[in-house]
Amino acid sequence: MLTSVCGVNWGDEGKGKIVDLLSQEYDYVCRYQGGNNAGHTVVNERGKFILNLLPSGILRENVVNVLGPGMVIDLKHLSEEVARLREKGIGITPENLKISDKAVITMPYHVLLDCLEEDRLAEKKFGSTRRGIAPVYADKYMKKAFRMGELFDEDRLFARVKDVVAWKNLTVAGGYGHAPITAEEIEAYFKTYGFPLKDYICDTGALLDGAHRAGKKIMFEAQLGALRDIDFGIYPFTSSSSTIAAYAPIGAGVPHLKLDKSIGVMKAYSTCVGEGPFTAEYFGEKAEKLRAAGNEYGAATGRPRRVGPFDAVASAYGIRCQGADEVVLTKLDVLSLYEEIEVCTAYELGGKLLREFPYPDLLGRCKPFYESVKGWREDISHCRKREELPRAALDYIAYLEEKCACKISYAAVGPERDAIIRLK
Ligand code: GDP
């Protein structure tokens, strides 16, 4: 059984919670793209955890967790994240954590270049998380990146360090006028944070292929959402990786396998971190009210998220990008706030109403067109069964299903593991 869990929107849909919940039925959980540029928040009986690089299955004792070749891994961040979890009593060993030999290493100079470029852009900045993600993916495609498998051959690795440092300084010092980086500091980074990981590194493709043949269940966990996908998202305000389900087998190292199920995680309203068009956006007091109710502050960065009502145009597109067979609707409890709930059902562009998500460059000129549906105005966070939900909440779910042409199979009503309702 091969299942993906991916974001339908801009990220922060609550995928971590859903993977944490569903992973009880899986043997493997694999992250297949991105790096430590986003955070999954998981709340369960063991505490509250923020995971940036580690798959959410790490919190379950019998799950093997995989960091796939599609990922970029900041070694220092990984070592700190592992240490943080160990402090909370989570066991992490080469048995339950496997890192692909083909995964790319995010280097300190990638973080530096990310910051230098954002600073240079000033008010035209992309809103990068400044974690080095765009520079490291750029190096991957320039074929200059370091990969985890290189840690096994120190002589070859350090010879390459010298070449790469000379090349990088053309940009760091020559371009940006920053102090040059040195081979010594790069070698020290590998020695301190890379070499201790050797026991965790393997061919995750062979591992997952073997597991699949043996009938094991594998879950692929995405970071961010469809609208941040490098190809299909709101370019250039996207991430630098493929956030869609179709990429999961590739980014996990098993490109020959086909997913059995794609689960899309969709939020009951909209949030977005960073710059770029966000058509259905609330501002001022209206935004503050929703942000506070939903506690919308970034898990990785602490930045206040931009907020707005549910965007059916963008979400229907996101569901299609994810090829979602079913959808989990999260944070429904937050909408208890409203007497009337607004939903963006079309974009106005040049006097016409658009129902289909347009080419991203047009978004800057689109205005949201809202319809209102009746709210329920009561606390639903204690509900655990479909029958316990108020009629208006069920109607809201049915309305979103119709607007987005999807099947909503679960609704989440709180951050806790059990705060979820099976609908179908
Ligand atoms: P992810 O990156 O998609 O996992 O999402 P984040 O972790 O960035 O954001 C989701 C936040 O919402 C986390 O703080 C979760 O604990 C919380 N959360 C998830 N599902 C629900 C829900 O149904 N209701 C509420 N109120 N909070 C939720």
Short mmCIF file of C-alpha atoms and ligand atoms in Angstrom, two decimals:
data_model
loop_
_atom_site.label_atom_id
_atom_site.label_comp_id
_atom_site.label_asym_id
_atom_site.label_seq_id
_atom_site.Cartn_x
_atom_site.Cartn_y
_atom_site.Cartn_z
CA MET A 1 0.00 0.00 0.00
CA LEU A 2 1.50 3.32 -1.09
CA THR A 3 -0.22 6.46 0.14
CA SER A 4 0.75 10.11 -0.11
CA VAL A 5 -0.36 12.86 2.24
CA CYS A 6 0.04 16.26 0.60
CA GLY A 7 -1.09 19.85 1.05
CA VAL A 8 -3.82 21.25 -1.18
CA ASN A 9 -3.18 24.91 -0.34
CA TRP A 10 -0.18 27.07 0.59
CA GLY A 11 1.14 24.70 3.25
CA ASP A 12 0.42 24.66 6.99
CA GLU A 13 -2.77 22.70 6.37
CA GLY A 14 -2.04 20.41 9.32
CA LYS A 15 -0.40 17.57 7.39
CA GLY A 16 1.80 16.65 10.36
CA LYS A 17 -1.22 15.89 12.50
CA ILE A 18 -2.80 13.78 9.76
CA VAL A 19 0.40 11.80 9.09
CA ASP A 20 0.84 11.30 12.83
CA LEU A 21 -2.70 9.95 13.05
CA LEU A 22 -2.72 7.76 9.94
CA SER A 23 0.84 6.46 10.38
CA GLN A 24 -0.38 3.97 12.98
CA GLU A 25 -1.39 1.79 10.05
CA TYR A 26 1.90 2.23 8.16
CA ASP A 27 5.34 0.64 8.43
CA TYR A 28 7.29 3.40 6.72
CA VAL A 29 6.87 7.18 6.54
CA CYS A 30 8.99 8.96 3.97
CA ARG A 31 9.67 12.66 3.39
CA TYR A 32 10.44 13.11 -0.28
CA GLN A 33 11.06 16.81 -0.97
CA GLY A 34 12.13 20.09 0.63
CA GLY A 35 14.22 20.66 3.69
CA ASN A 36 13.90 22.39 7.03
CA ASN A 37 12.03 25.34 5.53
CA ALA A 38 8.66 24.37 6.95
CA GLY A 39 7.46 22.87 10.17
CA HIS A 40 4.95 20.18 10.96
CA THR A 41 3.35 20.56 14.34
CA VAL A 42 2.19 17.38 16.00
CA VAL A 43 0.37 17.22 19.32
CA ASN A 44 -0.18 13.79 20.84
CA GLU A 45 -0.04 12.05 24.22
CA ARG A 46 3.76 12.35 24.22
CA GLY A 47 3.71 16.15 23.96
CA LYS A 48 3.92 18.87 21.33
CA PHE A 49 6.55 18.46 18.63
CA ILE A 50 7.71 20.67 15.79
CA LEU A 51 9.32 18.65 13.03
CA ASN A 52 11.21 20.36 10.22
CA LEU A 53 13.20 17.55 8.62
CA LEU A 54 12.10 14.36 10.32
CA PRO A 55 9.00 12.56 9.07
CA SER A 56 6.03 12.75 11.41
CA GLY A 57 6.19 8.94 11.82
CA ILE A 58 9.23 9.43 14.06
CA LEU A 59 6.84 9.77 16.98
CA ARG A 60 5.62 6.17 16.54
CA GLU A 61 7.85 3.41 17.82
CA ASN A 62 7.25 0.83 15.09
CA VAL A 63 7.55 3.13 12.08
CA VAL A 64 10.71 3.35 9.97
CA ASN A 65 11.27 6.95 8.83
CA VAL A 66 12.97 7.83 5.60
CA LEU A 67 14.51 11.04 4.28
CA GLY A 68 14.40 10.52 0.52
CA PRO A 69 16.72 11.59 -2.30
CA GLY A 70 14.38 14.45 -3.25
CA MET A 71 15.19 16.21 0.02
CA VAL A 72 17.80 18.78 0.95
CA ILE A 73 19.24 18.23 4.41
CA ASP A 74 20.83 20.84 6.65
CA LEU A 75 23.11 18.63 8.75
CA LYS A 76 23.36 21.01 11.69
CA HIS A 77 19.60 21.45 11.80
CA LEU A 78 19.07 17.70 11.62
CA SER A 79 21.44 17.05 14.49
CA GLU A 80 19.69 19.71 16.61
CA GLU A 81 16.24 18.39 15.72
CA VAL A 82 17.26 14.85 16.65
CA ALA A 83 18.74 16.10 19.95
CA ARG A 84 15.54 18.04 20.75
CA LEU A 85 13.39 14.96 20.22
CA ARG A 86 15.73 12.72 22.22
CA GLU A 87 15.45 15.17 25.12
CA LYS A 88 11.70 14.52 25.04
CA GLY A 89 12.27 10.76 25.15
CA ILE A 90 11.83 9.95 21.44
CA GLY A 91 14.21 7.17 20.41
CA ILE A 92 16.05 7.86 17.13
CA THR A 93 18.42 5.18 15.90
CA PRO A 94 19.74 3.87 12.57
CA GLU A 95 16.89 1.35 12.84
CA ASN A 96 14.06 3.88 12.71
CA LEU A 97 15.70 6.66 10.71
CA LYS A 98 17.13 6.11 7.23
CA ILE A 99 18.70 8.87 5.16
CA SER A 100 19.11 8.54 1.41
CA ASP A 101 22.67 8.47 0.11
CA LYS A 102 21.37 10.62 -2.76
CA ALA A 103 19.80 13.33 -0.61
CA VAL A 104 21.50 16.67 -1.07
CA ILE A 105 23.23 18.51 1.78
CA THR A 106 22.25 22.08 2.58
CA MET A 107 25.53 23.85 3.40
CA PRO A 108 26.08 26.93 5.58
CA TYR A 109 26.93 28.92 2.45
CA HIS A 110 23.48 28.14 1.03
CA VAL A 111 21.91 29.74 4.08
CA LEU A 112 24.31 32.68 3.74
CA LEU A 113 23.50 33.15 0.04
CA ASP A 114 19.77 32.95 0.73
CA CYS A 115 20.11 35.79 3.27
CA LEU A 116 22.42 37.87 1.09
CA GLU A 117 20.00 37.68 -1.82
CA GLU A 118 16.90 38.47 0.26
CA ASP A 119 18.74 41.47 1.73
CA ARG A 120 19.82 42.61 -1.72
CA LEU A 121 16.23 42.42 -2.97
CA ALA A 122 15.05 44.46 0.06
CA GLU A 123 11.38 45.36 -0.49
CA LYS A 124 11.27 43.14 -3.59
CA LYS A 125 12.22 40.07 -1.53
CA PHE A 126 10.60 36.67 -2.11
CA GLY A 127 9.86 36.12 1.55
CA SER A 128 12.27 33.21 1.72
CA THR A 129 12.55 31.33 4.99
CA ARG A 130 16.31 32.03 4.71
CA ARG A 131 17.11 28.37 5.24
CA GLY A 132 19.18 28.08 2.04
CA ILE A 133 16.62 26.04 0.14
CA ALA A 134 16.66 27.84 -3.25
CA PRO A 135 20.50 28.05 -3.36
CA VAL A 136 20.91 24.35 -2.49
CA TYR A 137 18.38 23.16 -5.10
CA ALA A 138 20.09 25.48 -7.61
CA ASP A 139 23.41 23.76 -6.85
CA LYS A 140 21.77 20.35 -7.22
CA TYR A 141 20.78 21.21 -10.77
CA MET A 142 24.18 22.85 -11.39
CA LYS A 143 25.62 19.46 -10.36
CA LYS A 144 27.80 21.11 -7.72
CA ALA A 145 25.93 19.98 -4.61
CA PHE A 146 27.22 17.58 -1.97
CA ARG A 147 25.20 14.42 -1.35
CA MET A 148 24.96 12.28 1.77
CA GLY A 149 26.73 9.35 0.09
CA GLU A 150 29.88 11.44 -0.32
CA LEU A 151 30.45 11.38 3.44
CA PHE A 152 31.90 7.87 3.09
CA ASP A 153 34.97 8.98 1.09
CA GLU A 154 36.71 11.70 3.05
CA ASP A 155 39.62 12.24 0.63
CA ARG A 156 37.36 12.66 -2.36
CA LEU A 157 34.95 14.83 -0.37
CA PHE A 158 37.61 17.23 0.88
CA ALA A 159 39.21 17.49 -2.56
CA ARG A 160 35.81 18.56 -3.88
CA VAL A 161 35.37 21.01 -1.01
CA LYS A 162 38.35 23.00 -2.28
CA ASP A 163 36.88 23.22 -5.80
CA VAL A 164 33.41 24.12 -4.59
CA VAL A 165 34.69 26.76 -2.16
CA ALA A 166 36.66 28.45 -4.96
CA TRP A 167 33.54 28.45 -7.14
CA LYS A 168 31.21 29.66 -4.36
CA ASN A 169 33.50 32.54 -3.46
CA LEU A 170 33.00 33.93 -6.95
CA THR A 171 29.48 34.70 -5.75
CA VAL A 172 29.85 35.10 -1.98
CA ALA A 173 32.87 37.42 -2.10
CA GLY A 174 33.05 38.41 -5.78
CA GLY A 175 29.32 39.05 -6.26
CA TYR A 176 27.97 40.05 -2.86
CA GLY A 177 31.23 41.42 -1.41
CA HIS A 178 30.88 39.23 1.67
CA ALA A 179 33.90 37.72 3.49
CA PRO A 180 34.97 34.59 1.60
CA ILE A 181 34.07 31.15 2.92
CA THR A 182 36.95 28.78 3.70
CA ALA A 183 37.56 25.10 3.04
CA GLU A 184 38.39 24.66 6.74
CA GLU A 185 34.96 25.77 7.92
CA ILE A 186 33.27 23.49 5.39
CA GLU A 187 35.40 20.51 6.44
CA ALA A 188 34.58 21.24 10.08
CA TYR A 189 30.85 21.27 9.20
CA PHE A 190 31.10 17.80 7.64
CA LYS A 191 33.19 16.46 10.54
CA THR A 192 30.89 17.82 13.25
CA TYR A 193 27.50 17.22 11.72
CA GLY A 194 27.96 14.87 8.74
CA PHE A 195 30.29 12.03 9.70
CA PRO A 196 28.29 11.08 12.84
CA LEU A 197 25.30 10.32 10.55
CA LYS A 198 27.04 7.62 8.51
CA ASP A 199 25.16 4.76 10.17
CA TYR A 200 21.86 6.28 9.09
CA ILE A 201 22.73 6.60 5.38
CA CYS A 202 21.62 3.98 2.87
CA ASP A 203 20.02 3.45 -0.52
CA THR A 204 16.44 4.27 0.52
CA GLY A 205 15.18 3.27 -2.93
CA ALA A 206 16.36 -0.31 -2.40
CA LEU A 207 15.02 -0.24 1.15
CA LEU A 208 11.53 0.95 0.14
CA ASP A 209 11.38 -1.30 -2.90
CA GLY A 210 12.15 -4.30 -0.68
CA ALA A 211 9.61 -3.17 1.87
CA HIS A 212 6.95 -2.75 -0.80
CA ARG A 213 7.65 -6.24 -2.21
CA ALA A 214 7.33 -7.62 1.30
CA GLY A 215 3.82 -6.12 1.51
CA LYS A 216 4.72 -3.30 3.89
CA LYS A 217 2.67 -0.09 3.93
CA ILE A 218 4.47 3.10 2.98
CA MET A 219 3.28 6.65 3.50
CA PHE A 220 4.83 9.60 1.66
CA GLU A 221 4.68 12.84 3.59
CA ALA A 222 4.87 16.13 1.71
CA GLN A 223 5.91 19.49 2.98
CA LEU A 224 4.15 22.74 1.94
CA GLY A 225 1.23 22.63 -0.49
CA ALA A 226 0.29 22.46 -4.18
CA LEU A 227 0.32 26.25 -4.56
CA ARG A 228 4.00 26.25 -3.52
CA ASP A 229 5.04 23.60 -6.04
CA ILE A 230 7.98 24.76 -8.17
CA ASP A 231 6.17 23.94 -11.44
CA PHE A 232 2.47 24.21 -10.65
CA GLY A 233 2.46 26.74 -7.82
CA ILE A 234 2.36 30.53 -7.83
CA TYR A 235 5.81 30.89 -9.41
CA PRO A 236 8.13 32.55 -8.45
CA PHE A 237 6.54 32.64 -4.99
CA THR A 238 6.93 28.90 -4.73
CA SER A 239 9.24 26.62 -2.90
CA SER A 240 12.13 25.11 -4.87
CA SER A 241 10.88 21.53 -4.85
CA SER A 242 7.94 19.46 -6.11
CA THR A 243 5.29 19.40 -3.41
CA ILE A 244 2.86 17.26 -5.37
CA ALA A 245 1.91 13.63 -4.84
CA ALA A 246 3.06 12.55 -8.30
CA TYR A 247 6.63 13.37 -7.27
CA ALA A 248 6.50 11.17 -4.14
CA PRO A 249 7.83 7.94 -5.68
CA ILE A 250 10.65 9.87 -7.39
CA GLY A 251 11.64 11.89 -4.34
CA ALA A 252 11.54 8.77 -2.18
CA GLY A 253 13.81 6.80 -4.51
CA VAL A 254 11.24 4.40 -5.99
CA PRO A 255 10.27 6.05 -9.30
CA HIS A 256 8.88 2.78 -10.69
CA LEU A 257 6.16 2.54 -8.05
CA LYS A 258 2.65 3.96 -8.39
CA LEU A 259 0.65 5.45 -5.55
CA ASP A 260 -2.44 3.56 -4.44
CA LYS A 261 -3.95 6.59 -2.76
CA SER A 262 -3.42 10.34 -2.65
CA ILE A 263 -4.81 12.10 0.41
CA GLY A 264 -5.05 15.89 0.14
CA VAL A 265 -5.01 17.94 3.32
CA MET A 266 -7.04 21.13 3.00
CA LYS A 267 -7.71 23.87 5.50
CA ALA A 268 -11.24 25.14 6.22
CA TYR A 269 -9.97 28.69 5.52
CA SER A 270 -6.82 30.04 3.84
CA THR A 271 -3.38 30.92 5.17
CA CYS A 272 -0.17 31.83 3.42
CA VAL A 273 3.32 32.60 4.65
CA GLY A 274 5.61 34.92 2.70
CA GLU A 275 5.20 37.18 -0.28
CA GLY A 276 3.25 36.82 -3.50
CA PRO A 277 -0.37 37.02 -4.62
CA PHE A 278 -2.93 35.71 -2.12
CA THR A 279 -6.19 36.66 -3.73
CA ALA A 280 -8.68 35.98 -0.95
CA GLU A 281 -6.86 37.81 1.82
CA TYR A 282 -8.27 39.49 4.92
CA PHE A 283 -6.60 42.57 6.34
CA GLY A 284 -6.75 44.61 9.54
CA GLU A 285 -9.09 43.61 12.32
CA LYS A 286 -10.84 40.98 10.22
CA ALA A 287 -7.50 39.25 9.63
CA GLU A 288 -6.38 39.59 13.23
CA LYS A 289 -9.55 37.92 14.47
CA LEU A 290 -9.09 34.87 12.23
CA ARG A 291 -5.32 34.71 12.84
CA ALA A 292 -5.84 34.71 16.59
CA ALA A 293 -8.64 32.11 16.45
CA GLY A 294 -6.53 29.80 14.28
CA ASN A 295 -3.24 30.58 16.05
CA GLU A 296 -1.71 31.28 12.66
CA TYR A 297 1.97 31.80 13.31
CA GLY A 298 4.60 29.82 11.35
CA ALA A 299 5.89 26.63 13.01
CA ALA A 300 9.39 27.04 11.54
CA THR A 301 9.74 30.82 11.62
CA GLY A 302 7.15 32.19 14.07
CA ARG A 303 6.04 34.65 11.37
CA PRO A 304 2.36 35.72 11.47
CA ARG A 305 0.62 34.02 8.58
CA ARG A 306 -1.51 35.90 6.09
CA VAL A 307 -5.10 34.73 6.44
CA GLY A 308 -8.34 34.74 4.48
CA PRO A 309 -11.52 32.76 3.86
CA PHE A 310 -11.59 29.43 2.06
CA ASP A 311 -10.55 29.87 -1.57
CA ALA A 312 -12.47 27.38 -3.69
CA VAL A 313 -10.74 28.42 -6.93
CA ALA A 314 -7.23 27.79 -5.60
CA SER A 315 -8.26 24.72 -3.59
CA ALA A 316 -9.99 22.99 -6.51
CA TYR A 317 -6.79 23.53 -8.50
CA GLY A 318 -4.68 22.24 -5.58
CA ILE A 319 -6.83 19.11 -5.31
CA ARG A 320 -6.35 18.47 -9.01
CA CYS A 321 -2.58 18.99 -8.77
CA GLN A 322 -2.47 16.45 -5.96
CA GLY A 323 -4.70 14.00 -7.81
CA ALA A 324 -6.40 13.69 -4.43
CA ASP A 325 -8.67 10.67 -4.09
CA GLU A 326 -9.91 12.03 -0.81
CA VAL A 327 -9.50 15.18 1.23
CA VAL A 328 -9.04 15.79 4.94
CA LEU A 329 -10.49 19.14 5.98
CA THR A 330 -8.59 20.64 8.92
CA LYS A 331 -9.23 23.40 11.44
CA LEU A 332 -12.97 23.34 10.98
CA ASP A 333 -13.29 24.25 14.68
CA VAL A 334 -11.73 27.66 14.00
CA LEU A 335 -14.74 28.70 11.90
CA SER A 336 -17.03 28.51 14.96
CA LEU A 337 -16.08 32.16 15.07
CA TYR A 338 -18.53 33.22 12.39
CA GLU A 339 -22.25 33.85 12.10
CA GLU A 340 -21.81 33.87 8.32
CA ILE A 341 -18.80 32.23 6.66
CA GLU A 342 -17.37 33.80 3.53
CA VAL A 343 -16.00 31.61 0.77
CA CYS A 344 -14.15 32.83 -2.30
CA THR A 345 -15.87 31.03 -5.17
CA ALA A 346 -14.47 32.97 -8.13
CA TYR A 347 -11.93 35.63 -9.07
CA GLU A 348 -12.94 38.85 -10.83
CA LEU A 349 -10.62 39.75 -13.66
CA GLY A 350 -11.31 42.43 -16.27
CA GLY A 351 -15.04 42.46 -15.53
CA LYS A 352 -15.34 38.66 -15.83
CA LEU A 353 -15.70 35.97 -13.17
CA LEU A 354 -13.01 33.28 -13.31
CA ARG A 355 -13.80 29.88 -11.81
CA GLU A 356 -10.58 28.20 -12.99
CA PHE A 357 -7.26 29.02 -11.38
CA PRO A 358 -5.45 31.32 -13.84
CA TYR A 359 -1.83 31.61 -14.96
CA PRO A 360 -0.10 32.90 -11.79
CA ASP A 361 1.03 36.23 -13.26
CA LEU A 362 -2.65 37.21 -13.62
CA LEU A 363 -3.34 36.71 -9.91
CA GLY A 364 -2.03 40.17 -9.04
CA ARG A 365 -4.98 41.67 -10.95
CA CYS A 366 -7.64 39.26 -9.66
CA LYS A 367 -10.12 40.32 -6.99
CA PRO A 368 -11.92 37.79 -4.79
CA PHE A 369 -15.61 37.14 -5.33
CA TYR A 370 -17.26 35.98 -2.12
CA GLU A 371 -20.38 34.02 -1.32
CA SER A 372 -21.60 33.52 2.23
CA VAL A 373 -22.86 30.40 3.94
CA LYS A 374 -24.44 30.01 7.35
CA GLY A 375 -22.09 29.45 10.29
CA TRP A 376 -22.78 27.34 13.39
CA ARG A 377 -21.49 29.61 16.15
CA GLU A 378 -20.86 26.83 18.68
CA ASP A 379 -17.79 25.01 19.89
CA ILE A 380 -17.28 21.83 17.87
CA SER A 381 -13.82 20.90 19.16
CA HIS A 382 -15.25 18.13 21.36
CA CYS A 383 -17.14 16.47 18.48
CA ARG A 384 -15.80 13.05 17.48
CA LYS A 385 -18.65 11.70 15.34
CA ARG A 386 -20.39 12.97 12.25
CA GLU A 387 -23.74 13.03 14.08
CA GLU A 388 -22.30 15.35 16.72
CA LEU A 389 -21.52 18.10 14.22
CA PRO A 390 -24.11 20.87 13.84
CA ARG A 391 -26.16 20.80 10.64
CA ALA A 392 -24.52 24.03 9.42
CA ALA A 393 -21.03 22.49 9.75
CA LEU A 394 -22.09 19.47 7.69
CA ASP A 395 -23.63 21.83 5.14
CA TYR A 396 -20.36 23.80 4.97
CA ILE A 397 -18.46 20.55 4.27
CA ALA A 398 -20.94 19.53 1.58
CA TYR A 399 -20.71 23.02 0.05
CA LEU A 400 -16.89 22.76 -0.18
CA GLU A 401 -17.18 19.28 -1.70
CA GLU A 402 -19.45 20.66 -4.39
CA LYS A 403 -17.32 23.75 -5.07
CA CYS A 404 -14.08 21.74 -5.25
CA ALA A 405 -15.45 18.54 -6.79
CA CYS A 406 -13.87 16.38 -4.11
CA LYS A 407 -14.71 13.87 -1.40
CA ILE A 408 -14.00 15.10 2.12
CA SER A 409 -13.45 11.96 4.17
CA TYR A 410 -12.36 13.46 7.51
CA ALA A 411 -12.79 16.77 9.32
CA ALA A 412 -10.28 17.80 12.00
CA VAL A 413 -11.62 19.88 14.87
CA GLY A 414 -8.54 20.47 17.04
CA PRO A 415 -4.77 19.98 17.19
CA GLU A 416 -4.90 16.78 19.28
CA ARG A 417 -4.48 13.38 17.67
CA ASP A 418 -8.06 12.28 18.38
CA ALA A 419 -9.70 15.58 17.37
CA ILE A 420 -10.89 14.22 14.06
CA ILE A 421 -14.18 13.02 12.64
CA ARG A 422 -14.57 10.32 10.04
CA LEU A 423 -17.20 11.49 7.57
CA LYS A 424 -17.21 8.69 4.99
P1 GDP B 1 1.63 21.29 8.48
O1 GDP B 1 2.95 21.85 8.13
O2 GDP B 1 0.75 21.09 7.30
O3 GDP B 1 1.73 20.06 9.33
O4 GDP B 1 0.88 22.38 9.37
P2 GDP B 1 1.45 23.25 10.61
O5 GDP B 1 1.97 22.35 11.63
O6 GDP B 1 2.32 24.33 10.12
O7 GDP B 1 0.11 23.97 11.06
C1 GDP B 1 -0.96 23.31 11.52
C2 GDP B 1 -1.27 23.82 12.92
O8 GDP B 1 -2.62 23.61 13.19
C3 GDP B 1 -0.53 23.09 14.01
O9 GDP B 1 -0.28 23.96 15.09
C4 GDP B 1 -1.50 21.99 14.43
O10 GDP B 1 -1.32 21.55 15.76
C5 GDP B 1 -2.79 22.70 14.28
N1 GDP B 1 -3.92 21.89 13.86
C6 GDP B 1 -3.94 20.84 13.00
N2 GDP B 1 -5.21 20.44 12.79
C7 GDP B 1 -6.00 21.25 13.53
C8 GDP B 1 -7.42 21.38 13.69
O11 GDP B 1 -8.22 20.65 13.12
N3 GDP B 1 -7.86 22.40 14.51
C9 GDP B 1 -7.02 23.25 15.15
N4 GDP B 1 -7.54 24.21 15.92
N5 GDP B 1 -5.69 23.17 15.01
C10 GDP B 1 -5.19 22.19 14.21
#
